[in-house]
JSON list of C-alpha atoms in Angstrom, two decimals:
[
{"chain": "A", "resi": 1, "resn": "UNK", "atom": "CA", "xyz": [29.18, -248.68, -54.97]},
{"chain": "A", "resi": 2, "resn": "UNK", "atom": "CA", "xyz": [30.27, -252.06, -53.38]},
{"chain": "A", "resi": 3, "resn": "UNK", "atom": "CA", "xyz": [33.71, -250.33, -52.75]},
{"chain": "A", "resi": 4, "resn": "UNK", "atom": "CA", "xyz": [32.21, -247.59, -50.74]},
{"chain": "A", "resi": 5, "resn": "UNK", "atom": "CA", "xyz": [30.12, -249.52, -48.71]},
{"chain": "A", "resi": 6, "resn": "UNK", "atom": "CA", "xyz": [32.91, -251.40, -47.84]},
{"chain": "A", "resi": 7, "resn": "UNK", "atom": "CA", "xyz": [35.12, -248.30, -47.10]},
{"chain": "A", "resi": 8, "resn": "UNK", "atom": "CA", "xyz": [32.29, -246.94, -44.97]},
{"chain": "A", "resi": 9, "resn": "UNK", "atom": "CA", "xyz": [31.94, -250.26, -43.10]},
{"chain": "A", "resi": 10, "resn": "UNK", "atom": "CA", "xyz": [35.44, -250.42, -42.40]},
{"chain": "A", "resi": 11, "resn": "UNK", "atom": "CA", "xyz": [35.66, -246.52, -40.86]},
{"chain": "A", "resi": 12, "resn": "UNK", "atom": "CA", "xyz": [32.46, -247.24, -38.83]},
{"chain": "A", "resi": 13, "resn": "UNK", "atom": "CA", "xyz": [33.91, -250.46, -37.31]},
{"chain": "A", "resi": 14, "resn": "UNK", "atom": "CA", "xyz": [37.22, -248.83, -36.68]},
{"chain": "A", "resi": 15, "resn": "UNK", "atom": "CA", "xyz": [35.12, -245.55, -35.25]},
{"chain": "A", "resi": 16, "resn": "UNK", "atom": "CA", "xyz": [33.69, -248.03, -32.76]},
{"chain": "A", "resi": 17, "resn": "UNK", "atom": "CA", "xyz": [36.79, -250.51, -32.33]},
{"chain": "A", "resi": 18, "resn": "UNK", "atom": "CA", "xyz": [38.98, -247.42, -30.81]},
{"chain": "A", "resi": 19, "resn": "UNK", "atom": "CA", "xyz": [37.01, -247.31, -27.53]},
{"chain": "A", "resi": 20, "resn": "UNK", "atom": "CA", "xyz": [36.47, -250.96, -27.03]},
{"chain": "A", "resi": 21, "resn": "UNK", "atom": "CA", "xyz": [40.34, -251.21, -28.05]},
{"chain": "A", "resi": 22, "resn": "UNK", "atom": "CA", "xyz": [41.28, -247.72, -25.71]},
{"chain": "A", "resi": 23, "resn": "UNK", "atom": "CA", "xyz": [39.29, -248.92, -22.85]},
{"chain": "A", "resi": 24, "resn": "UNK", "atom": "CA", "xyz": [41.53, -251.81, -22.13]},
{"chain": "A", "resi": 25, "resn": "UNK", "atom": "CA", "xyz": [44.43, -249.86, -22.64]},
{"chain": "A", "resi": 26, "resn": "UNK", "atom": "CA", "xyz": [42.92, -247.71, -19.49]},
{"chain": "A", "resi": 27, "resn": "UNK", "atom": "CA", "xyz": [43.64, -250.77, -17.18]},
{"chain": "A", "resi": 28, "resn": "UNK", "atom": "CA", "xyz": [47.34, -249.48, -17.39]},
{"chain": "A", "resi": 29, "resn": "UNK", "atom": "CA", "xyz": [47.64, -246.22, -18.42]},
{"chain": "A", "resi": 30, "resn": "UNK", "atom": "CA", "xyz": [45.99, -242.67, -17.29]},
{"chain": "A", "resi": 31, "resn": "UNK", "atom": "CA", "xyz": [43.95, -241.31, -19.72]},
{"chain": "A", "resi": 32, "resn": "UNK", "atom": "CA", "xyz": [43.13, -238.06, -21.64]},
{"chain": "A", "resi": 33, "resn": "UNK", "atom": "CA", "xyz": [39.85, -236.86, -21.05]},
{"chain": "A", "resi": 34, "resn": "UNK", "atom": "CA", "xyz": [37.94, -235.59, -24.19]},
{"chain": "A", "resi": 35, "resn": "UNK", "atom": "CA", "xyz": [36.24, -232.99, -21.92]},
{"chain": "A", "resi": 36, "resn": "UNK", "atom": "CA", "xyz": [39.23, -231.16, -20.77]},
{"chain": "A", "resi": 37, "resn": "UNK", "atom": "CA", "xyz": [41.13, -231.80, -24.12]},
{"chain": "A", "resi": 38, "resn": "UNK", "atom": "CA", "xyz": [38.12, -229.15, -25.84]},
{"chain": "A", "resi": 39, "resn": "UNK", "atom": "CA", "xyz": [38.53, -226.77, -22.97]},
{"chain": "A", "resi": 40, "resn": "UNK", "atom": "CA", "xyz": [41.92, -226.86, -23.61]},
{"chain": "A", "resi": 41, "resn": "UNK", "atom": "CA", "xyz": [41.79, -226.76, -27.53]},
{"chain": "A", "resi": 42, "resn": "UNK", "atom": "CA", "xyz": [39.24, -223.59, -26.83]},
{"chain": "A", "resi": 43, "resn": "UNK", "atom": "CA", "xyz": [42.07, -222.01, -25.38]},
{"chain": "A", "resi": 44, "resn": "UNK", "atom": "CA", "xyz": [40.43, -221.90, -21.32]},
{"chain": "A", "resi": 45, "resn": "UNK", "atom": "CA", "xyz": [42.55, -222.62, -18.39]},
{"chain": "A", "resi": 46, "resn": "UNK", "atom": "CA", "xyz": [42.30, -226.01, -16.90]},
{"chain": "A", "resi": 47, "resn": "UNK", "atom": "CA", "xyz": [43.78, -227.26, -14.06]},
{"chain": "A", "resi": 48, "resn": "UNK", "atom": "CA", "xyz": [44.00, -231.42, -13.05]},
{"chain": "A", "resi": 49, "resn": "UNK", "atom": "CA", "xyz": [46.56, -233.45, -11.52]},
{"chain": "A", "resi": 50, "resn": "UNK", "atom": "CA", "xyz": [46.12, -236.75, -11.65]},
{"chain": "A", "resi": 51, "resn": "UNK", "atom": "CA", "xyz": [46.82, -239.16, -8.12]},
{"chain": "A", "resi": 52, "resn": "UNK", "atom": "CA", "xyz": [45.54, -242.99, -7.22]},
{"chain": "A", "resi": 53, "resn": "UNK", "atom": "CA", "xyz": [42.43, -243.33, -5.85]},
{"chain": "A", "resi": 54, "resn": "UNK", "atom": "CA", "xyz": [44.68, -244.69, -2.22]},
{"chain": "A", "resi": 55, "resn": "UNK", "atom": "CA", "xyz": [46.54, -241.37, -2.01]},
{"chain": "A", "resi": 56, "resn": "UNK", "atom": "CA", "xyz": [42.34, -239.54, -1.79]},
{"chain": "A", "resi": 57, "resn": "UNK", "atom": "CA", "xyz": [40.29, -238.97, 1.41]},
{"chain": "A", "resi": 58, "resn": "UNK", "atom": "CA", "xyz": [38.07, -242.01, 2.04]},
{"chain": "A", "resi": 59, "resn": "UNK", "atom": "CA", "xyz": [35.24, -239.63, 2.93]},
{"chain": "A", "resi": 60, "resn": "UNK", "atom": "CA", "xyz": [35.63, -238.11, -0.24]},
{"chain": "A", "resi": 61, "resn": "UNK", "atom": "CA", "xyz": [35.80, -241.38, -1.70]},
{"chain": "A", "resi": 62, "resn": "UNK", "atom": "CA", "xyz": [32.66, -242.29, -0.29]},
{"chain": "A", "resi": 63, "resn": "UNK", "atom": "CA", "xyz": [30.79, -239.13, -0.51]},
{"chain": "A", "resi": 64, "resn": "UNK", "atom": "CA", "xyz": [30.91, -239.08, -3.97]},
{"chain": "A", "resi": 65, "resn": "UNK", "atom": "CA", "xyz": [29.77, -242.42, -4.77]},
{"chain": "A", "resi": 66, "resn": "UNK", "atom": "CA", "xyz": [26.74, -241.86, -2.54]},
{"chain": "A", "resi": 67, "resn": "UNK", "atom": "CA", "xyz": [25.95, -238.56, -4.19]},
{"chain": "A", "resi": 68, "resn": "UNK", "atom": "CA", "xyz": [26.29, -239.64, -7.75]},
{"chain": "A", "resi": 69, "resn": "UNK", "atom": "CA", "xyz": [26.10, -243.32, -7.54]},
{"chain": "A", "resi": 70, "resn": "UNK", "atom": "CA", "xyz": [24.69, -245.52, -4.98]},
{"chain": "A", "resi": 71, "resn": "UNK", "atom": "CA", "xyz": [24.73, -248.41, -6.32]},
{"chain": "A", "resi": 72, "resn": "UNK", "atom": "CA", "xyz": [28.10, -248.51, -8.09]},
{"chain": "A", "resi": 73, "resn": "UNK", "atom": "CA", "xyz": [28.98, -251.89, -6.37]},
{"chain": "A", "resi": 74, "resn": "UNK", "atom": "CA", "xyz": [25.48, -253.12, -7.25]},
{"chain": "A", "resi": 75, "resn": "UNK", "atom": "CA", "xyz": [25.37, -252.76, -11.25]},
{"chain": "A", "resi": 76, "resn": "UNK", "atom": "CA", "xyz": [27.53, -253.72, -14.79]},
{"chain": "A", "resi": 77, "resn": "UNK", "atom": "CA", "xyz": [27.58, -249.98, -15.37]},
{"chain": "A", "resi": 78, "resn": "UNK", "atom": "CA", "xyz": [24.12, -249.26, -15.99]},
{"chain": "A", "resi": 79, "resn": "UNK", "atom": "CA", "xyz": [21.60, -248.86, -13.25]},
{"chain": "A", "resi": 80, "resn": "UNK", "atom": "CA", "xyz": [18.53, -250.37, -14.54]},
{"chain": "A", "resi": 81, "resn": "UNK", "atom": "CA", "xyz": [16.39, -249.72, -11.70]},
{"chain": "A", "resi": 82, "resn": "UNK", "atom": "CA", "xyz": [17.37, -245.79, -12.30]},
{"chain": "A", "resi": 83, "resn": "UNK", "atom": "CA", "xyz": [16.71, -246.06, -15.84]},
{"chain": "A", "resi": 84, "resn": "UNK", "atom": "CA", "xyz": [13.45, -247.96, -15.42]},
{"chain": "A", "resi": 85, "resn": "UNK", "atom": "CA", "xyz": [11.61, -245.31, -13.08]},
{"chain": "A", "resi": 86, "resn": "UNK", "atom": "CA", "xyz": [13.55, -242.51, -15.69]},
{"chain": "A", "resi": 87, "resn": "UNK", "atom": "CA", "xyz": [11.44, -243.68, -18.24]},
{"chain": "A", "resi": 88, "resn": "UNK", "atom": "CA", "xyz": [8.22, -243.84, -16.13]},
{"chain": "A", "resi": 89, "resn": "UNK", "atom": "CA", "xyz": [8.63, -240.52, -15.63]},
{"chain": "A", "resi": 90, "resn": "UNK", "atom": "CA", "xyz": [8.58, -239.73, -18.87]},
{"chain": "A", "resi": 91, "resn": "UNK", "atom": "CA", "xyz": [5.78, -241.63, -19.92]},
{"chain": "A", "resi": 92, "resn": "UNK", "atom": "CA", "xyz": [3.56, -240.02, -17.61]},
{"chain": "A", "resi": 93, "resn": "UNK", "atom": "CA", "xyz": [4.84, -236.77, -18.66]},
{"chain": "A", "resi": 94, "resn": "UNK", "atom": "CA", "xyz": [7.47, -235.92, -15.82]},
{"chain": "A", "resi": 95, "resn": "UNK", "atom": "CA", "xyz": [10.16, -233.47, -16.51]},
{"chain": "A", "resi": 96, "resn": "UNK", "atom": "CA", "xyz": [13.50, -235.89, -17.76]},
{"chain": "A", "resi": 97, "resn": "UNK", "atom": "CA", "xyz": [15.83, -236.51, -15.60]},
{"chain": "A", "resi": 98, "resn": "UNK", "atom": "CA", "xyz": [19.63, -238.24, -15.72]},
{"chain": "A", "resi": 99, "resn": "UNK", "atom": "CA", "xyz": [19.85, -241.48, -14.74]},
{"chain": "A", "resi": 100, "resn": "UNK", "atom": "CA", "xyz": [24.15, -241.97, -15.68]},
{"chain": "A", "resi": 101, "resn": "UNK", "atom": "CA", "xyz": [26.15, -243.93, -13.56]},
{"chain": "A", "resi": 102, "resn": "UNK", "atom": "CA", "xyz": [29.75, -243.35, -12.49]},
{"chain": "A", "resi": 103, "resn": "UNK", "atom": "CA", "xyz": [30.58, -245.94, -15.25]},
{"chain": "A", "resi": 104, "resn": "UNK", "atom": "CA", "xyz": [28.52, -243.87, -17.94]},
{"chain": "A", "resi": 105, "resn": "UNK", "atom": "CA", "xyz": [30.08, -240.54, -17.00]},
{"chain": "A", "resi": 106, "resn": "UNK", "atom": "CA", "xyz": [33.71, -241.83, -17.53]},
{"chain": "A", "resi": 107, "resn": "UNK", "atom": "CA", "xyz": [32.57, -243.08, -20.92]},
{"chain": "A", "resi": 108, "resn": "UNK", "atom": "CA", "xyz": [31.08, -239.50, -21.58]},
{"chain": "A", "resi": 109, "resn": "UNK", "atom": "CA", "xyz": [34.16, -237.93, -20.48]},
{"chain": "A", "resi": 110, "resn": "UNK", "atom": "CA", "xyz": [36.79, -239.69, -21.97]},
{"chain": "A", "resi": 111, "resn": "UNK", "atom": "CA", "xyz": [35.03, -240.88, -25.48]},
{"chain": "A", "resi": 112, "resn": "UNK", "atom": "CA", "xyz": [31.79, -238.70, -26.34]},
{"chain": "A", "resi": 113, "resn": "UNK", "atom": "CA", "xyz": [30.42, -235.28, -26.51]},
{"chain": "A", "resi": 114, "resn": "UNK", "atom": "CA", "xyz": [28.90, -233.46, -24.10]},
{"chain": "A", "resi": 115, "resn": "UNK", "atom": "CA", "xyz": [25.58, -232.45, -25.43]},
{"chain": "A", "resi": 116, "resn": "UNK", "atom": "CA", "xyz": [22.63, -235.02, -24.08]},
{"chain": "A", "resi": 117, "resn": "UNK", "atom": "CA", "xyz": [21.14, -236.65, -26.85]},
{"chain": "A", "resi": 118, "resn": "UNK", "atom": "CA", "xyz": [19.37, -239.91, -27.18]},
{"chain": "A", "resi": 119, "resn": "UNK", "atom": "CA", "xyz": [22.25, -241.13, -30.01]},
{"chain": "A", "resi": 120, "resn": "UNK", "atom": "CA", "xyz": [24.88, -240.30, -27.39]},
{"chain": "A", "resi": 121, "resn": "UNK", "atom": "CA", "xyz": [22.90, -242.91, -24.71]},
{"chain": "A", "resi": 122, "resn": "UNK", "atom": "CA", "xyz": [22.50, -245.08, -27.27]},
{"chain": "A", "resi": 123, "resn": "UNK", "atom": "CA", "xyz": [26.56, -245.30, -28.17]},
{"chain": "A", "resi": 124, "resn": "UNK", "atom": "CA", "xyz": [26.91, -244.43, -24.07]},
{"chain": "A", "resi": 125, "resn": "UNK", "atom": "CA", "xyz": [25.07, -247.90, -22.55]},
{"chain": "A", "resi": 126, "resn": "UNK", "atom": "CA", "xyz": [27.22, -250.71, -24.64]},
{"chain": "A", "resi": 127, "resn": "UNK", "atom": "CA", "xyz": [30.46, -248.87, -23.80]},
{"chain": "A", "resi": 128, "resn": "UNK", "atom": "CA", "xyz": [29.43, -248.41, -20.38]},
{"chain": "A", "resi": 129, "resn": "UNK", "atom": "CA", "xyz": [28.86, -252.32, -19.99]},
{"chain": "A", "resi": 130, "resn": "UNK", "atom": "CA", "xyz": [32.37, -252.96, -22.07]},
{"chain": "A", "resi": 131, "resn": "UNK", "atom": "CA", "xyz": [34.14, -250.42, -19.54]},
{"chain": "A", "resi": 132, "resn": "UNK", "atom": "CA", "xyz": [32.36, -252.72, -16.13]},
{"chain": "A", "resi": 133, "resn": "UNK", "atom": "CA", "xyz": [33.61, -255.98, -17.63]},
{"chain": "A", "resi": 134, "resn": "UNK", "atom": "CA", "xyz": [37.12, -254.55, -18.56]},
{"chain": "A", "resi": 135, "resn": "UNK", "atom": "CA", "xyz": [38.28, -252.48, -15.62]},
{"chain": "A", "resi": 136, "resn": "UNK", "atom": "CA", "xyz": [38.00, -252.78, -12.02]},
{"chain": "A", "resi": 137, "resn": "UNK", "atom": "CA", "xyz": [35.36, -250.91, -10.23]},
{"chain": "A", "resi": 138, "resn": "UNK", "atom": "CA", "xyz": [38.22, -249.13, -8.21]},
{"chain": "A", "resi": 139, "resn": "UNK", "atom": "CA", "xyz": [40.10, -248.22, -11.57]},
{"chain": "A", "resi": 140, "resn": "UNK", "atom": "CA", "xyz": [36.45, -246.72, -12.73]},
{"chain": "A", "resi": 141, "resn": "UNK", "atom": "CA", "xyz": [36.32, -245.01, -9.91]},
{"chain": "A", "resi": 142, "resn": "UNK", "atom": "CA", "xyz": [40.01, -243.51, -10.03]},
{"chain": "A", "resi": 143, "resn": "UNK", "atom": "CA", "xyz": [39.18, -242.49, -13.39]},
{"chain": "A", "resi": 144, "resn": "UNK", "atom": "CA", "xyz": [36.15, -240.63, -12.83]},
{"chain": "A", "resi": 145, "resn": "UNK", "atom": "CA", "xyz": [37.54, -238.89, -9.59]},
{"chain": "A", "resi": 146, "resn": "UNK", "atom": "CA", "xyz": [40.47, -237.62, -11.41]},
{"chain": "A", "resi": 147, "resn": "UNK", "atom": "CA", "xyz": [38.63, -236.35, -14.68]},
{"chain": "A", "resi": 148, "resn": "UNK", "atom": "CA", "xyz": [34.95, -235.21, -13.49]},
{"chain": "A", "resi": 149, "resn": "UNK", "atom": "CA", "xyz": [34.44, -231.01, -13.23]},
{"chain": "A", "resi": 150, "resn": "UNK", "atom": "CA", "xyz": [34.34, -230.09, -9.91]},
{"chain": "A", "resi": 151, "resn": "UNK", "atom": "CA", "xyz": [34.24, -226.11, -10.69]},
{"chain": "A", "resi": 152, "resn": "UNK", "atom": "CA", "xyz": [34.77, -223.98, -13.69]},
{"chain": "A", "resi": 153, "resn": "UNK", "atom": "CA", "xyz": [38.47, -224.92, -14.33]},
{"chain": "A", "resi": 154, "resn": "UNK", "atom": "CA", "xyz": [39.33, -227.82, -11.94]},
{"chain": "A", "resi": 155, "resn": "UNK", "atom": "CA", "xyz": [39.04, -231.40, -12.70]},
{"chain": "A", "resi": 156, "resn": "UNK", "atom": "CA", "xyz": [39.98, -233.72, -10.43]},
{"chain": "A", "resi": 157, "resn": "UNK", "atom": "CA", "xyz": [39.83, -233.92, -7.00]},
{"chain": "A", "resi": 158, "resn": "UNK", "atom": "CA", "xyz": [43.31, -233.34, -6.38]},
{"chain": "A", "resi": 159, "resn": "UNK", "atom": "CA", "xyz": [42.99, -230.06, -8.57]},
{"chain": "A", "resi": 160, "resn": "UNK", "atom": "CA", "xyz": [39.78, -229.32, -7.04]},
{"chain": "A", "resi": 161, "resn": "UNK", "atom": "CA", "xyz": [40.81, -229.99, -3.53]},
{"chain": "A", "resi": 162, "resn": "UNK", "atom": "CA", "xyz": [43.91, -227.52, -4.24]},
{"chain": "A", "resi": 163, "resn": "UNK", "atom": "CA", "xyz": [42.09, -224.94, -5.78]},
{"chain": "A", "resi": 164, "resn": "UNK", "atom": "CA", "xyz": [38.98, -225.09, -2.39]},
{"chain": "A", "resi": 165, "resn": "UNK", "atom": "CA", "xyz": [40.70, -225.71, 0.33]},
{"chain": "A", "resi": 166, "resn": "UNK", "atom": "CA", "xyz": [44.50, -225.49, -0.72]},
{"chain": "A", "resi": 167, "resn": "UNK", "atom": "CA", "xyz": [45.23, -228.61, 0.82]},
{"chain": "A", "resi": 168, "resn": "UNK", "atom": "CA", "xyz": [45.81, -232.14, -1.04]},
{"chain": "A", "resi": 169, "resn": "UNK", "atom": "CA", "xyz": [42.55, -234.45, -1.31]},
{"chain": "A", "resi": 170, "resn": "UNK", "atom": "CA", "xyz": [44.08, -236.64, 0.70]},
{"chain": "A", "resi": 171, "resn": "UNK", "atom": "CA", "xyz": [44.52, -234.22, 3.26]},
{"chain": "A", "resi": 172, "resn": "UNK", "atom": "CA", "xyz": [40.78, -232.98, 3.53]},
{"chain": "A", "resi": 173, "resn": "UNK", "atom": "CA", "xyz": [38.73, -233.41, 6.86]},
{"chain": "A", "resi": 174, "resn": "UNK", "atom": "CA", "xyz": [35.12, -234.96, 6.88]},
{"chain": "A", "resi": 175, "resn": "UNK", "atom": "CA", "xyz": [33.19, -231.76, 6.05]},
{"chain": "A", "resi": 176, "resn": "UNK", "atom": "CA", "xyz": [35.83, -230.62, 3.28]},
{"chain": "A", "resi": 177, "resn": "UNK", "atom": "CA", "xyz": [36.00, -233.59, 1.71]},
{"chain": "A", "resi": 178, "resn": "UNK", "atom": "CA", "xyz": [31.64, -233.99, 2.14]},
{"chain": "A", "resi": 179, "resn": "UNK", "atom": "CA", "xyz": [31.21, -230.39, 0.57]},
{"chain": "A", "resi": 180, "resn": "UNK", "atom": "CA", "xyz": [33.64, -231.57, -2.45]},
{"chain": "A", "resi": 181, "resn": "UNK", "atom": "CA", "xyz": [31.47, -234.58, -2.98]},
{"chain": "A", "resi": 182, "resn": "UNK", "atom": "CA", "xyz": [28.30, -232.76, -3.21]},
{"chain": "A", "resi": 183, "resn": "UNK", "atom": "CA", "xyz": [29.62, -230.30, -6.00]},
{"chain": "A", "resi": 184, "resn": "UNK", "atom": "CA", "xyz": [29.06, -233.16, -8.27]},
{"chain": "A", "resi": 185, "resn": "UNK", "atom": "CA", "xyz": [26.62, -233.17, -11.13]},
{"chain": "A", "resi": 186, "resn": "UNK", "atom": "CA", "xyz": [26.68, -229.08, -10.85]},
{"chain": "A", "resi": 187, "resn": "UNK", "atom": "CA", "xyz": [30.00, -227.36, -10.38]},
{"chain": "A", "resi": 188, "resn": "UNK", "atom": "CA", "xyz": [28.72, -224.82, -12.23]},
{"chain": "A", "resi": 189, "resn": "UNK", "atom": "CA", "xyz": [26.23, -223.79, -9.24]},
{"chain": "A", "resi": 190, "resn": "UNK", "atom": "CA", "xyz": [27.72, -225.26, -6.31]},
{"chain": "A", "resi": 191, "resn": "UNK", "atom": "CA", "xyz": [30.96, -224.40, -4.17]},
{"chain": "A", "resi": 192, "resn": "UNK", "atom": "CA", "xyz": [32.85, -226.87, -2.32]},
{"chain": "A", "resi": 193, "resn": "UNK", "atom": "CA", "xyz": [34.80, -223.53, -0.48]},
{"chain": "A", "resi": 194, "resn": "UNK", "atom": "CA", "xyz": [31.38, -221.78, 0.52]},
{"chain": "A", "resi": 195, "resn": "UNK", "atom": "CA", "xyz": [27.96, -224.46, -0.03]},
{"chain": "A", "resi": 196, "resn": "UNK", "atom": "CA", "xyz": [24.97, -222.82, -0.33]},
{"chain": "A", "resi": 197, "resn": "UNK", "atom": "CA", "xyz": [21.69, -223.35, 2.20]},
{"chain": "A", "resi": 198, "resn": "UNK", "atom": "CA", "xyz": [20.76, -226.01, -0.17]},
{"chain": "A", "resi": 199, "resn": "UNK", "atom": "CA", "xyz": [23.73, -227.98, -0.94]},
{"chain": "A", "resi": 200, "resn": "UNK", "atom": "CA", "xyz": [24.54, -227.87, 2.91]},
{"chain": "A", "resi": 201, "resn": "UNK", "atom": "CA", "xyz": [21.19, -230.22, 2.92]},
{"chain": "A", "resi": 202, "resn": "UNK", "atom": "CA", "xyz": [22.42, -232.34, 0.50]},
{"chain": "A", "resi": 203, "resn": "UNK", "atom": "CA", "xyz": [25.76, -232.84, 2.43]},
{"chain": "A", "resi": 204, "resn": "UNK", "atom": "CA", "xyz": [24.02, -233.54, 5.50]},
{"chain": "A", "resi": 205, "resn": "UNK", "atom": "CA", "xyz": [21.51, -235.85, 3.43]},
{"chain": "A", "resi": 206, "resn": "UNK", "atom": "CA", "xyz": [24.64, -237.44, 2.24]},
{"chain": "A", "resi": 207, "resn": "UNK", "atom": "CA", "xyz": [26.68, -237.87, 5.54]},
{"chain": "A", "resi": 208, "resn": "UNK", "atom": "CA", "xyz": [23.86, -239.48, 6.99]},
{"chain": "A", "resi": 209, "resn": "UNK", "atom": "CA", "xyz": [23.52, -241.74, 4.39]},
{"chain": "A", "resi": 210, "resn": "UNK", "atom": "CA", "xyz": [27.01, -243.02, 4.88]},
{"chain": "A", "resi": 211, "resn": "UNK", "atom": "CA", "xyz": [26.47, -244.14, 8.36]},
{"chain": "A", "resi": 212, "resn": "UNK", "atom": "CA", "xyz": [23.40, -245.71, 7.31]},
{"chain": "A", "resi": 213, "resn": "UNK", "atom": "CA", "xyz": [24.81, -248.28, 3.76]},
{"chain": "A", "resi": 214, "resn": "UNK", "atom": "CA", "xyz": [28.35, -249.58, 4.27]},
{"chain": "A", "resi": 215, "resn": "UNK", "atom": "CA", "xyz": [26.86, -252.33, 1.60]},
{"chain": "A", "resi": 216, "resn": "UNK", "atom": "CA", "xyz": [27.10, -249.67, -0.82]},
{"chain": "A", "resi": 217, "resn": "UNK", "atom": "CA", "xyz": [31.20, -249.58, -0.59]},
{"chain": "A", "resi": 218, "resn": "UNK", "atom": "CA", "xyz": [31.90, -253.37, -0.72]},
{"chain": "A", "resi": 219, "resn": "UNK", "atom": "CA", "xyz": [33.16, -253.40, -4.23]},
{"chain": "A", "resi": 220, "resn": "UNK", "atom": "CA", "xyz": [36.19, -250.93, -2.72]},
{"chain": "A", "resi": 221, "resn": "UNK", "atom": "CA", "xyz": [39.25, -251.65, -1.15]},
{"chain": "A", "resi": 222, "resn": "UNK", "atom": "CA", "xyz": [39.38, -251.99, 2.53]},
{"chain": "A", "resi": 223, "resn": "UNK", "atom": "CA", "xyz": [40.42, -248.30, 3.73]},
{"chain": "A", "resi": 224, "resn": "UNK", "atom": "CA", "xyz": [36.96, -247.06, 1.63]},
{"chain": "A", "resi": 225, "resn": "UNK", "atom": "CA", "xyz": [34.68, -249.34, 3.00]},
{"chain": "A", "resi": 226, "resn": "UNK", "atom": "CA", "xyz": [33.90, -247.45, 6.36]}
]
């Protein structure tokens, strides 16, 4: 019995060791998103090509921070102030809502599964904290932009931008690179090529946003901070 607690100990602390351990490795190296690997391994089409966060549109850049992520400069990867009106909400009986940083979502994408689940937030939050102390917020940020869903068989921007507009990410004007943005957390419903009535609010919530927080950008290199 001894012997296979000791076994089981040892696969549990190497099951959590490997993202702690791949995490840093991420500093350097581009990394395989669990996400697409399953579509792939399902046998859909998937299309992503991978360039640095300097080579994207700074409006797209910025857009999708303030759509997904406001205060991305502000937190260690977890937005407690999100998380703290999420579960007032749901004490007073208020349909659930996400409350995932940018940081969380790259740990989803690259380590977990996708289905919600209160064991996945509980594996989700220490990671996400490990990931903010170990990378740079602009590496986070490159990572997320070149492995988040943007429609049914693009990730990436650059694949996304390609597959929209047929022009490079880099390459997209203000309300290109705004409607991109806002396809984030539903590329499922929205389209960056043709935005619906609503998601043409949100972009023009959005864009006015930008002109109103520049403190929400600080953490980013100069070209993304206005």
């Amino acid at each position: 019995m001894g012997a296979i607690l000791k076994a089981l100990g040892a696969a549990v602390a190497t099951v959590v060791m490997i993202p702690l351990v791949l995490t840093v490795v991420y500093a350097y190296m581009d990394p395989p998103s669990l996400a697409i690997m399953r579509r792939q391994d399902a046998g859909d089409t998937v299309h992503q090509e991978w360039i640095p966060l300097d080579e994207m549109s700074p409006d797209l850049v910025r857009g999708v921070i303030m759509a997904e992520d406001a205060r991305f400069c502000l937190h260690w990867g977890l937005d407690l102030r999100q998380m703290r009106l999420v579960v007032e909400e749901a004490m007073s009986g208020e349909a659930p809502r996400g409350a995932s940083t940018i940081t969380m979502q790259v740990v989803k994408n690259l380590f977990l599964w996708p289905e919600r689940s209160y064991l996945r937030k509980a594996v989700e939050v220490p990671l996400a904290l490990w990931m903010d102390l170990v990378l740079s917020k602009k590496r986070i940020l490159e990572i997320y932009l070149n492995t988040a869903q943007f429609s049914g068989s693009a990730y990436g921007v650059e694949a996304a931008a390609q597959q929209a507009f047929d022009r490079s990410a880099g390459d997209l004007t203000r309300e290109q690179a705004l409607a991109l943005a806002t396809v984030l957390p539903a590329p499922s419903a929205r389209k960056a090529a043709r935005p619906s009535r609503r998601q043409r609010a949100v972009i023009a919530h959005v864009e006015r946003e930008l002109d109103r927080a520049p403190w929400v950008f600080t953490c980013l290199p100069a070209p993304f901070r206005s």
